PDB file of C-alpha atoms in Angstrom:
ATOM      1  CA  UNK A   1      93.302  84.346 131.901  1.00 64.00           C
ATOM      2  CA  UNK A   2      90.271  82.644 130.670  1.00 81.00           C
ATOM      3  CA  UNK A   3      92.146  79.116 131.172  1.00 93.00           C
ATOM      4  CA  UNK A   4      91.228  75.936 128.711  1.00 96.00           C
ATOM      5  CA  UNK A   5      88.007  76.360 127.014  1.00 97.00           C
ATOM      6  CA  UNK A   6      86.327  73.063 125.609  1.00 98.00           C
ATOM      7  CA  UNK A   7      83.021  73.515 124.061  1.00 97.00           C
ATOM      8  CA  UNK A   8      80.887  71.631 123.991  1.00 97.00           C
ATOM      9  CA  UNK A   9      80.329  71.032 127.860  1.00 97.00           C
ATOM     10  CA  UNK A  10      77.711  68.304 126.872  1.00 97.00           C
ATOM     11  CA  UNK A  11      76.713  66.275 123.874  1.00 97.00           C
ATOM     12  CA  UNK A  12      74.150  63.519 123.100  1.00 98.00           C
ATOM     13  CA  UNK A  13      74.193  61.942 120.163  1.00 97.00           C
ATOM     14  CA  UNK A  14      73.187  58.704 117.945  1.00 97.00           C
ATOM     15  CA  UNK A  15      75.132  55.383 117.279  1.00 97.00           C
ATOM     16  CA  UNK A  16      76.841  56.705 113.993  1.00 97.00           C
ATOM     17  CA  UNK A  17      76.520  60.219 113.762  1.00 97.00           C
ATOM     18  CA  UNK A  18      79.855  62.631 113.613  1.00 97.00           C
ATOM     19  CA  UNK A  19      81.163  64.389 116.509  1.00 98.00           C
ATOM     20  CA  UNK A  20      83.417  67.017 117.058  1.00 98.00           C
ATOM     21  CA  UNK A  21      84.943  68.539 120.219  1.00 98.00           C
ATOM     22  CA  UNK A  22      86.364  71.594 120.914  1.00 98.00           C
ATOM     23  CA  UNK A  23      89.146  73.381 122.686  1.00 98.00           C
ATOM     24  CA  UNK A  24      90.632  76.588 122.964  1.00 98.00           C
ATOM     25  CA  UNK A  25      94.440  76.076 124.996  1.00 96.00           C
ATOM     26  CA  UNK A  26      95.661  78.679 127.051  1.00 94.00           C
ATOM     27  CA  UNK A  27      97.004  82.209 125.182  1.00 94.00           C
ATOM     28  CA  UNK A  28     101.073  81.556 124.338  1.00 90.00           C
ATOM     29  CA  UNK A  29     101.304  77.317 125.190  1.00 90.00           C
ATOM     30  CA  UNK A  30     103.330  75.354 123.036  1.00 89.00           C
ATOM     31  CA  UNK A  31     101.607  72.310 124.020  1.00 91.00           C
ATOM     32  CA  UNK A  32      97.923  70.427 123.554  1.00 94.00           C
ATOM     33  CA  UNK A  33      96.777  66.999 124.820  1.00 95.00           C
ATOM     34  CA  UNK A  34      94.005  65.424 124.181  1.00 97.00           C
ATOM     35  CA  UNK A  35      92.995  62.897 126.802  1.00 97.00           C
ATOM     36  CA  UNK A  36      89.781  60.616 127.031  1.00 97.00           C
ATOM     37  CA  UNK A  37      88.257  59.329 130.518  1.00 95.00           C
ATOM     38  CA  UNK A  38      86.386  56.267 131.302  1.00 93.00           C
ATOM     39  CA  UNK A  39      85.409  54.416 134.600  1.00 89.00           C
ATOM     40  CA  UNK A  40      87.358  51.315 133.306  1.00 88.00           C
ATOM     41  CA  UNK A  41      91.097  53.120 131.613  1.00 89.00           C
ATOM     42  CA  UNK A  42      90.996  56.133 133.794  1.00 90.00           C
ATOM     43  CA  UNK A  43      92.618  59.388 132.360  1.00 94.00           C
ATOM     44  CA  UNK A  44      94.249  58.126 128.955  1.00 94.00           C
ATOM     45  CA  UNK A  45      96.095  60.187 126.471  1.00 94.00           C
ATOM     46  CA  UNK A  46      94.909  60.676 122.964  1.00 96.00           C
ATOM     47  CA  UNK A  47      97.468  63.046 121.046  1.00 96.00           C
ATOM     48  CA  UNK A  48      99.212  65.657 121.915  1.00 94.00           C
ATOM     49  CA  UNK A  49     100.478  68.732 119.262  1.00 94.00           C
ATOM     50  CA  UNK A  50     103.704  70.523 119.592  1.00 91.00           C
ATOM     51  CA  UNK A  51     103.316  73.981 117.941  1.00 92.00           C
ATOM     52  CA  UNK A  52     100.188  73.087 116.286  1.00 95.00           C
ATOM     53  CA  UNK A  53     101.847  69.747 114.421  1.00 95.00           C
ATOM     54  CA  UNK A  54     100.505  66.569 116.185  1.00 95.00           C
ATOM     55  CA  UNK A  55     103.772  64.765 118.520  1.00 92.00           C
ATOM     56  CA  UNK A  56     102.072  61.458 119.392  1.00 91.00           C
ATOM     57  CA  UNK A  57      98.967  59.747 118.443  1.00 93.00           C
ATOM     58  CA  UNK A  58      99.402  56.741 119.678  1.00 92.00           C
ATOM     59  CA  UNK A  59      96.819  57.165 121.698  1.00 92.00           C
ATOM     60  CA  UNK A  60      94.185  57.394 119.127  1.00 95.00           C
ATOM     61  CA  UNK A  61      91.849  54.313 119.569  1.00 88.00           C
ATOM     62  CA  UNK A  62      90.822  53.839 115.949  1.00 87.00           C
ATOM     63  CA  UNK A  63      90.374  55.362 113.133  1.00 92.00           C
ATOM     64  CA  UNK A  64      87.119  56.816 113.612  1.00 96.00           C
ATOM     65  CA  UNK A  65      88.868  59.376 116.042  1.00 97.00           C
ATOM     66  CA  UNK A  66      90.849  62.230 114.311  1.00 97.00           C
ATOM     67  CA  UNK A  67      92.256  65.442 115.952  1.00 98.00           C
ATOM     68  CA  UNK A  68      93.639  68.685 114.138  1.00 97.00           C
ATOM     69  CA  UNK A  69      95.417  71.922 115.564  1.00 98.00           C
ATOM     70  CA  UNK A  70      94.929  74.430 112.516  1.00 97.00           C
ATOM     71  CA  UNK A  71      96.174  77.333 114.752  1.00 95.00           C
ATOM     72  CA  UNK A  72      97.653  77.930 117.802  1.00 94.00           C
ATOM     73  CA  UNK A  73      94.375  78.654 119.722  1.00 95.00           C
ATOM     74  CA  UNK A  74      92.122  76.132 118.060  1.00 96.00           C
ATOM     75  CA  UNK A  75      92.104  72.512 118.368  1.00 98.00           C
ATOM     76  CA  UNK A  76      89.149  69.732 117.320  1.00 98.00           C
ATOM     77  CA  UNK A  77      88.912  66.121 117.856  1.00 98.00           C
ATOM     78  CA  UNK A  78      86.459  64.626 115.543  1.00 98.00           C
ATOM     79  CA  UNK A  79      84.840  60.821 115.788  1.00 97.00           C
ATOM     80  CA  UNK A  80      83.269  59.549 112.808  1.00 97.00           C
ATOM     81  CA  UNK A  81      81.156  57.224 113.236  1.00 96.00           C
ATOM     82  CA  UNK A  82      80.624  57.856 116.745  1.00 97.00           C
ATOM     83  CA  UNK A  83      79.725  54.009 118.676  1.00 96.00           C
ATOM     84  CA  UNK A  84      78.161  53.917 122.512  1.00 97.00           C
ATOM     85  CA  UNK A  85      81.481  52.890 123.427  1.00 95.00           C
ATOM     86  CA  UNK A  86      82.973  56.392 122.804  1.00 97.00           C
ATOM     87  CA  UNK A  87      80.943  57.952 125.636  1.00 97.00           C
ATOM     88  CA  UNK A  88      83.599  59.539 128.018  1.00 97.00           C
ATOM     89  CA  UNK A  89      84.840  62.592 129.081  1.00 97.00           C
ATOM     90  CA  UNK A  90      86.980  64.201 126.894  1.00 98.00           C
ATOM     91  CA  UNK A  91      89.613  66.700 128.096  1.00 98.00           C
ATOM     92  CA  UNK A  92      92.317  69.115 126.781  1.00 97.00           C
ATOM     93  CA  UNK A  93      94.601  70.165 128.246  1.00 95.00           C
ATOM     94  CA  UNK A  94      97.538  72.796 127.124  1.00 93.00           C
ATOM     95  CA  UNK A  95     101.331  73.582 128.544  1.00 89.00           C
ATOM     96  CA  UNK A  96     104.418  75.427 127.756  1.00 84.00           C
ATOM     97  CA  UNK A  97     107.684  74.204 126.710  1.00 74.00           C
ATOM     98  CA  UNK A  98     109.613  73.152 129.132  1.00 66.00           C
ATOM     99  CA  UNK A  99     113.786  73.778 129.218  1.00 47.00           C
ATOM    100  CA  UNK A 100     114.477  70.805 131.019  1.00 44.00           C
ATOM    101  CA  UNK A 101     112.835  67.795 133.068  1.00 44.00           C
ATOM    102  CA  UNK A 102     110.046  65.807 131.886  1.00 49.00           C
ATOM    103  CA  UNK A 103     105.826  66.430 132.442  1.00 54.00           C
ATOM    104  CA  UNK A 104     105.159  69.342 133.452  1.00 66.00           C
ATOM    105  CA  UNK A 105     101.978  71.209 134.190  1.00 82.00           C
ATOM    106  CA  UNK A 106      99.392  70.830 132.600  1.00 89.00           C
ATOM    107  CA  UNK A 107      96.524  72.869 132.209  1.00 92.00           C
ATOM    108  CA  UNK A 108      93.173  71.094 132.127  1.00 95.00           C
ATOM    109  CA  UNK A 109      89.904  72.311 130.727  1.00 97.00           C
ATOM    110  CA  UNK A 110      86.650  71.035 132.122  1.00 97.00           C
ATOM    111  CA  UNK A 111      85.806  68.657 129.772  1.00 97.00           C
ATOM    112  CA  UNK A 112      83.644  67.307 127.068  1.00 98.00           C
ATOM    113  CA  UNK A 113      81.321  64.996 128.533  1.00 97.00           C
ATOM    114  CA  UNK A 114      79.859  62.672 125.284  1.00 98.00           C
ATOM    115  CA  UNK A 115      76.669  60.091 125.305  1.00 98.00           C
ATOM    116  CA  UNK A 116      76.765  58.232 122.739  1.00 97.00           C
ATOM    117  CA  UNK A 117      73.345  56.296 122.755  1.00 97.00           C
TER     118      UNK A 117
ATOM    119  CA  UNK B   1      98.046  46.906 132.327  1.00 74.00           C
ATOM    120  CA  UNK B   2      98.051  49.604 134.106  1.00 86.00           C
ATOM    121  CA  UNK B   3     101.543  51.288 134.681  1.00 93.00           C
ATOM    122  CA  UNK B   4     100.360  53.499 137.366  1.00 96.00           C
ATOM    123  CA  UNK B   5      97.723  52.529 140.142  1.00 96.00           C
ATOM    124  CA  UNK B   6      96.186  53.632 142.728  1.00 96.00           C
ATOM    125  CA  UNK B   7      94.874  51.036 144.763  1.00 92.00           C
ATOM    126  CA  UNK B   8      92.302  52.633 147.344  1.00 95.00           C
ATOM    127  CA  UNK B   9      89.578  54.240 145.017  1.00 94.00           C
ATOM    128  CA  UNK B  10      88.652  56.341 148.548  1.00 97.00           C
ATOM    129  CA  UNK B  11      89.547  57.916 151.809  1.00 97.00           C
ATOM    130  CA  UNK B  12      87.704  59.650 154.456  1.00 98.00           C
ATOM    131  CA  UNK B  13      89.679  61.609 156.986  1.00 98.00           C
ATOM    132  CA  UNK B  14      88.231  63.655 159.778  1.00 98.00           C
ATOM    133  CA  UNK B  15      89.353  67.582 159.378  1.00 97.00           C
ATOM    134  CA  UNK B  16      92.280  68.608 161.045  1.00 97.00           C
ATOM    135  CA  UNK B  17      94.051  65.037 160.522  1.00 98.00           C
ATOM    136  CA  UNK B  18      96.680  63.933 158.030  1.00 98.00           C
ATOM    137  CA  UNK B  19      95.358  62.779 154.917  1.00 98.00           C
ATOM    138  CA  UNK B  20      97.614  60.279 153.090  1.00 98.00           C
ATOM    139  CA  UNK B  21      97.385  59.034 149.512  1.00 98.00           C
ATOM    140  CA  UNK B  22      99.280  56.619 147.792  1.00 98.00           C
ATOM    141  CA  UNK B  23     100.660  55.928 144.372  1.00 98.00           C
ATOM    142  CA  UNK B  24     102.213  52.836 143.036  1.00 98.00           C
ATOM    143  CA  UNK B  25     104.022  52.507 139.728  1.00 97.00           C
ATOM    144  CA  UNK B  26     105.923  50.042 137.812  1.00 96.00           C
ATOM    145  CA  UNK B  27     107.422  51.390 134.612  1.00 94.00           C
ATOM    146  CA  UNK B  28     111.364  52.008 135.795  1.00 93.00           C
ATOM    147  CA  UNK B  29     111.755  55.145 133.364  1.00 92.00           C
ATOM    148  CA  UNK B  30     109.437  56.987 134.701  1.00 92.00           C
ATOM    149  CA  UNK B  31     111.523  59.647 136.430  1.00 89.00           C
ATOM    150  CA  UNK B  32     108.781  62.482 136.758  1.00 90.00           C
ATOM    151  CA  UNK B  33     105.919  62.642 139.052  1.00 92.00           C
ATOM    152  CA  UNK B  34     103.050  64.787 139.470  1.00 92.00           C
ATOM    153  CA  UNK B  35      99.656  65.044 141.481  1.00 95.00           C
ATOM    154  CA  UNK B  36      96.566  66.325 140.476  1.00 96.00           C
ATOM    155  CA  UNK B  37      93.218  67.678 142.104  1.00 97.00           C
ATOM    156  CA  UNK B  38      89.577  67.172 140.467  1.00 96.00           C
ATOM    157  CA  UNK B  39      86.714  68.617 141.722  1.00 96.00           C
ATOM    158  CA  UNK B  40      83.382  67.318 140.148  1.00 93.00           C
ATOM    159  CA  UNK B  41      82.478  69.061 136.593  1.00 91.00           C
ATOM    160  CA  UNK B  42      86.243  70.400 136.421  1.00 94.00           C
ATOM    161  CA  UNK B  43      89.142  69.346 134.686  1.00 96.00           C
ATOM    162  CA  UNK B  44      91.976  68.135 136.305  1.00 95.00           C
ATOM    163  CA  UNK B  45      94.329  71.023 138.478  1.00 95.00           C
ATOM    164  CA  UNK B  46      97.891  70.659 139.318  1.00 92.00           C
ATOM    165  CA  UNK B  47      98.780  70.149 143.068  1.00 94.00           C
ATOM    166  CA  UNK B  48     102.444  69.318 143.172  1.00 93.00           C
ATOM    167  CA  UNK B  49     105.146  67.435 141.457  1.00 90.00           C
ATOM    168  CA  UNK B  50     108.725  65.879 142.242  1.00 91.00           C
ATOM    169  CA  UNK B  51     111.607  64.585 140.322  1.00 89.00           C
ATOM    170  CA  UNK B  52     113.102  61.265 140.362  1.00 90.00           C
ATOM    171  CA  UNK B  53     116.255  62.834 142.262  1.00 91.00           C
ATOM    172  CA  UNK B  54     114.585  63.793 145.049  1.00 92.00           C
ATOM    173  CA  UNK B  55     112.654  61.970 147.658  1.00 94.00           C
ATOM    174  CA  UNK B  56     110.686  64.858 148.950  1.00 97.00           C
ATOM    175  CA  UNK B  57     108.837  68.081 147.576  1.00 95.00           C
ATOM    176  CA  UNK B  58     106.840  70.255 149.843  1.00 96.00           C
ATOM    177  CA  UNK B  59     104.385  72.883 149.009  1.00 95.00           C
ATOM    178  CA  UNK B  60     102.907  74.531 151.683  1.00 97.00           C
ATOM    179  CA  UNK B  61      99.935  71.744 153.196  1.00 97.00           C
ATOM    180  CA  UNK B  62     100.715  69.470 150.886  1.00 98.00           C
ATOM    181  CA  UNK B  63     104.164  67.284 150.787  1.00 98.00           C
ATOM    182  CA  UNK B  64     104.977  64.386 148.527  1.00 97.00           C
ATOM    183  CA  UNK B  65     106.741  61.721 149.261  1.00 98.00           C
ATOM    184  CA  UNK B  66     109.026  59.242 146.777  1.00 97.00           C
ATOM    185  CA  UNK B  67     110.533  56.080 147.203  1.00 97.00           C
ATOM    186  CA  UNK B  68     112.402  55.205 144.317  1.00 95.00           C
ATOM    187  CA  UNK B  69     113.533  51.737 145.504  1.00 95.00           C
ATOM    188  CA  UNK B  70     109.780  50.493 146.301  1.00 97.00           C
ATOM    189  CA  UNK B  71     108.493  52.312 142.949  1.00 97.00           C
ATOM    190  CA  UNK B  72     105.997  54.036 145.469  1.00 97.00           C
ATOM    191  CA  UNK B  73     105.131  57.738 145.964  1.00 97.00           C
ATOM    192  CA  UNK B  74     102.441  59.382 148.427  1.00 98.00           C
ATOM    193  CA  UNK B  75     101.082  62.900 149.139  1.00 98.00           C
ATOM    194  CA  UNK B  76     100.535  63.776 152.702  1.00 98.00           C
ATOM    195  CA  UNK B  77      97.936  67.017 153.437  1.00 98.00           C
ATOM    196  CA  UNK B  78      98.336  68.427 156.966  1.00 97.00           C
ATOM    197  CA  UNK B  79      96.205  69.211 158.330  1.00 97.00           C
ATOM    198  CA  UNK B  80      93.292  68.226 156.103  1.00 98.00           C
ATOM    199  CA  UNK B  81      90.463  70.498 155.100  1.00 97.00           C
ATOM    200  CA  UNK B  82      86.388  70.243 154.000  1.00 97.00           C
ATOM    201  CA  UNK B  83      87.829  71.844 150.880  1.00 97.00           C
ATOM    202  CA  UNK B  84      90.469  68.864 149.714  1.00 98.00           C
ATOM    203  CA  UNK B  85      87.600  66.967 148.972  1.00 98.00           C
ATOM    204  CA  UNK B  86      88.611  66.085 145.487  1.00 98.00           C
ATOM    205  CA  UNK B  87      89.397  63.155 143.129  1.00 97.00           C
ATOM    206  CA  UNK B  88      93.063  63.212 142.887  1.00 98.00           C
ATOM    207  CA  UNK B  89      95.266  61.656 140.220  1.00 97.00           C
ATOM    208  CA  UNK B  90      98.627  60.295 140.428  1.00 96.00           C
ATOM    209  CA  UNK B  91     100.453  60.795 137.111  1.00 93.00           C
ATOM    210  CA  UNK B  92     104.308  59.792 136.202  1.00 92.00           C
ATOM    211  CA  UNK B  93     106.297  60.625 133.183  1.00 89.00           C
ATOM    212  CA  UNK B  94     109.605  59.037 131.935  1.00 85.00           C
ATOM    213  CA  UNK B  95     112.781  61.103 130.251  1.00 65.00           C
ATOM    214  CA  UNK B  96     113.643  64.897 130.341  1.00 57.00           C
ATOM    215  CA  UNK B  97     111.652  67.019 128.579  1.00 66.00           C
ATOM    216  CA  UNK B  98     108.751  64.187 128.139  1.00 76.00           C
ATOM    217  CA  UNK B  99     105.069  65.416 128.143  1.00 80.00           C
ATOM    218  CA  UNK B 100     103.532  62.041 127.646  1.00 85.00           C
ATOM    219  CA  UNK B 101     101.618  61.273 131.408  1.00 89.00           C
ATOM    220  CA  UNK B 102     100.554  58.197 132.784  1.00 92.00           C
ATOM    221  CA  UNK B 103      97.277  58.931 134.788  1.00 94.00           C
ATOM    222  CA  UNK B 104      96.495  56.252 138.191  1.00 95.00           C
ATOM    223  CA  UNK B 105      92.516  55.911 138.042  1.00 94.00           C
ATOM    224  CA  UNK B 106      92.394  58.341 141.308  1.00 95.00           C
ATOM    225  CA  UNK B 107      91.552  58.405 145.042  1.00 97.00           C
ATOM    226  CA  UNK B 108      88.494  60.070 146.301  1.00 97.00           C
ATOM    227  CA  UNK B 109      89.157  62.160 149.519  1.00 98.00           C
ATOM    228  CA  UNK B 110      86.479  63.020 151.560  1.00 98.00           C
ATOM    229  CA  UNK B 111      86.943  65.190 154.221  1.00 98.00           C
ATOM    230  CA  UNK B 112      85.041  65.335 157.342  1.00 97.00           C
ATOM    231  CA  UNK B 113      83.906  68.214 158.911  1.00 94.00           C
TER     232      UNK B 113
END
């Protein structure tokens, strides 16, 4: 199993310019998170998407940051206009249903590290 | 304000020794815990979780500890290897079948050959 795949692994980019992450979840998960991680808020959670419709984005910070699940093995999060305060790493992570109790697993990929200068 | 904390950003512990971390929460509905291992440039692995109806979950090296009434939980690794070295996370979630986690900022474990 190939595990969560986020591409890209790295990006630089201007004050203002549009950015898109990627993510692959794990073959046959029901679940996808999105989370965001800074030295200040730690590991936060964006949105997540139950069978490709999005569950919770409460997360979201603003409207600049959008996510979509078109399929069940593709997932972007997209920030438009992208500010110096963005710069994080961005994970996703993906899980199966669960029949009872609450969490879970979650599988993590390594992680979108963005510079936003 | 931060719902989940962990309040010692690092540990060192000599190899062979008990390493003990500790997790601190405050949000009563969180019935769900888990802990998580990050080595540098990799996303966050599962270690081991336990339920709000127990007060201990063991898993080989690594046990984990809850007290309910002291909204406190630790993970104790025995003995401790050069290989834990690792970021872990703390993370809590709050009813059944809930896949919303609250992350702690993490505890850096250094262990010492």
């Amino acid at each position: 199993d190939a595990g969560v795949i986020q591409s890209p692994r790295h990006e630089v980019t201007e004050m203002g310019q549009e950015v898109t992450l990627r993510c692959k979840p794990i073959s046959g998960h029901d679940y996808l998170f999105w989370y965001r991680q800074t030295m200040m808020r730690g590991l936060e959670l964006l949105i997540y998407f139950n069978n490709n419709v999005p569950i919770d984005d409460s997360g979201m910070p603003e409207d600049r940051f959008s996510a979509k699940m078109p399929n069940a093995s593709f997932s972007t999060l997209k920030i438009q206009p992208s500010e110096p305060r963005d710069s994080a790493v961005y994970f996703c992570a993906s899980s199966l249903a669960l029949s009872g109790g609450g969490g879970g697993e979650q599988y993590f990929g390594p992680g979108t590290r963005l510079t936003v200068t | 304000d931060q719902q989940v904390k962990q309040n010692s950003p690092s540990l060192s512990v000599q190899e062979g020794r008990i390493s003990i971390l500790n997790c601190d929460y405050t949000n009563s509905m969180f019935d769900y815990f888990l802990w998580y291992k990050k080595y540098p440039a990799e996303g966050p692995t599962f270690l081991i979780s336990i339920s709000s109806i127990k007060d201990k979950n063991e898993d080989g090296r690594f046990t984990v500890f809850l007290n309910k009434s002291a909204k406190h939980l630790s993970l104790h690794i025995v003995p401790s290897q050069p290989g834990d070295s690792a970021v872990y996370f703390c993370a809590a979630s709050e009813g059944a079948g809930s896949y919303q986690l609250t992350f702690g900022k993490g505890t850096k474990l250094s262990v010492i050959p």
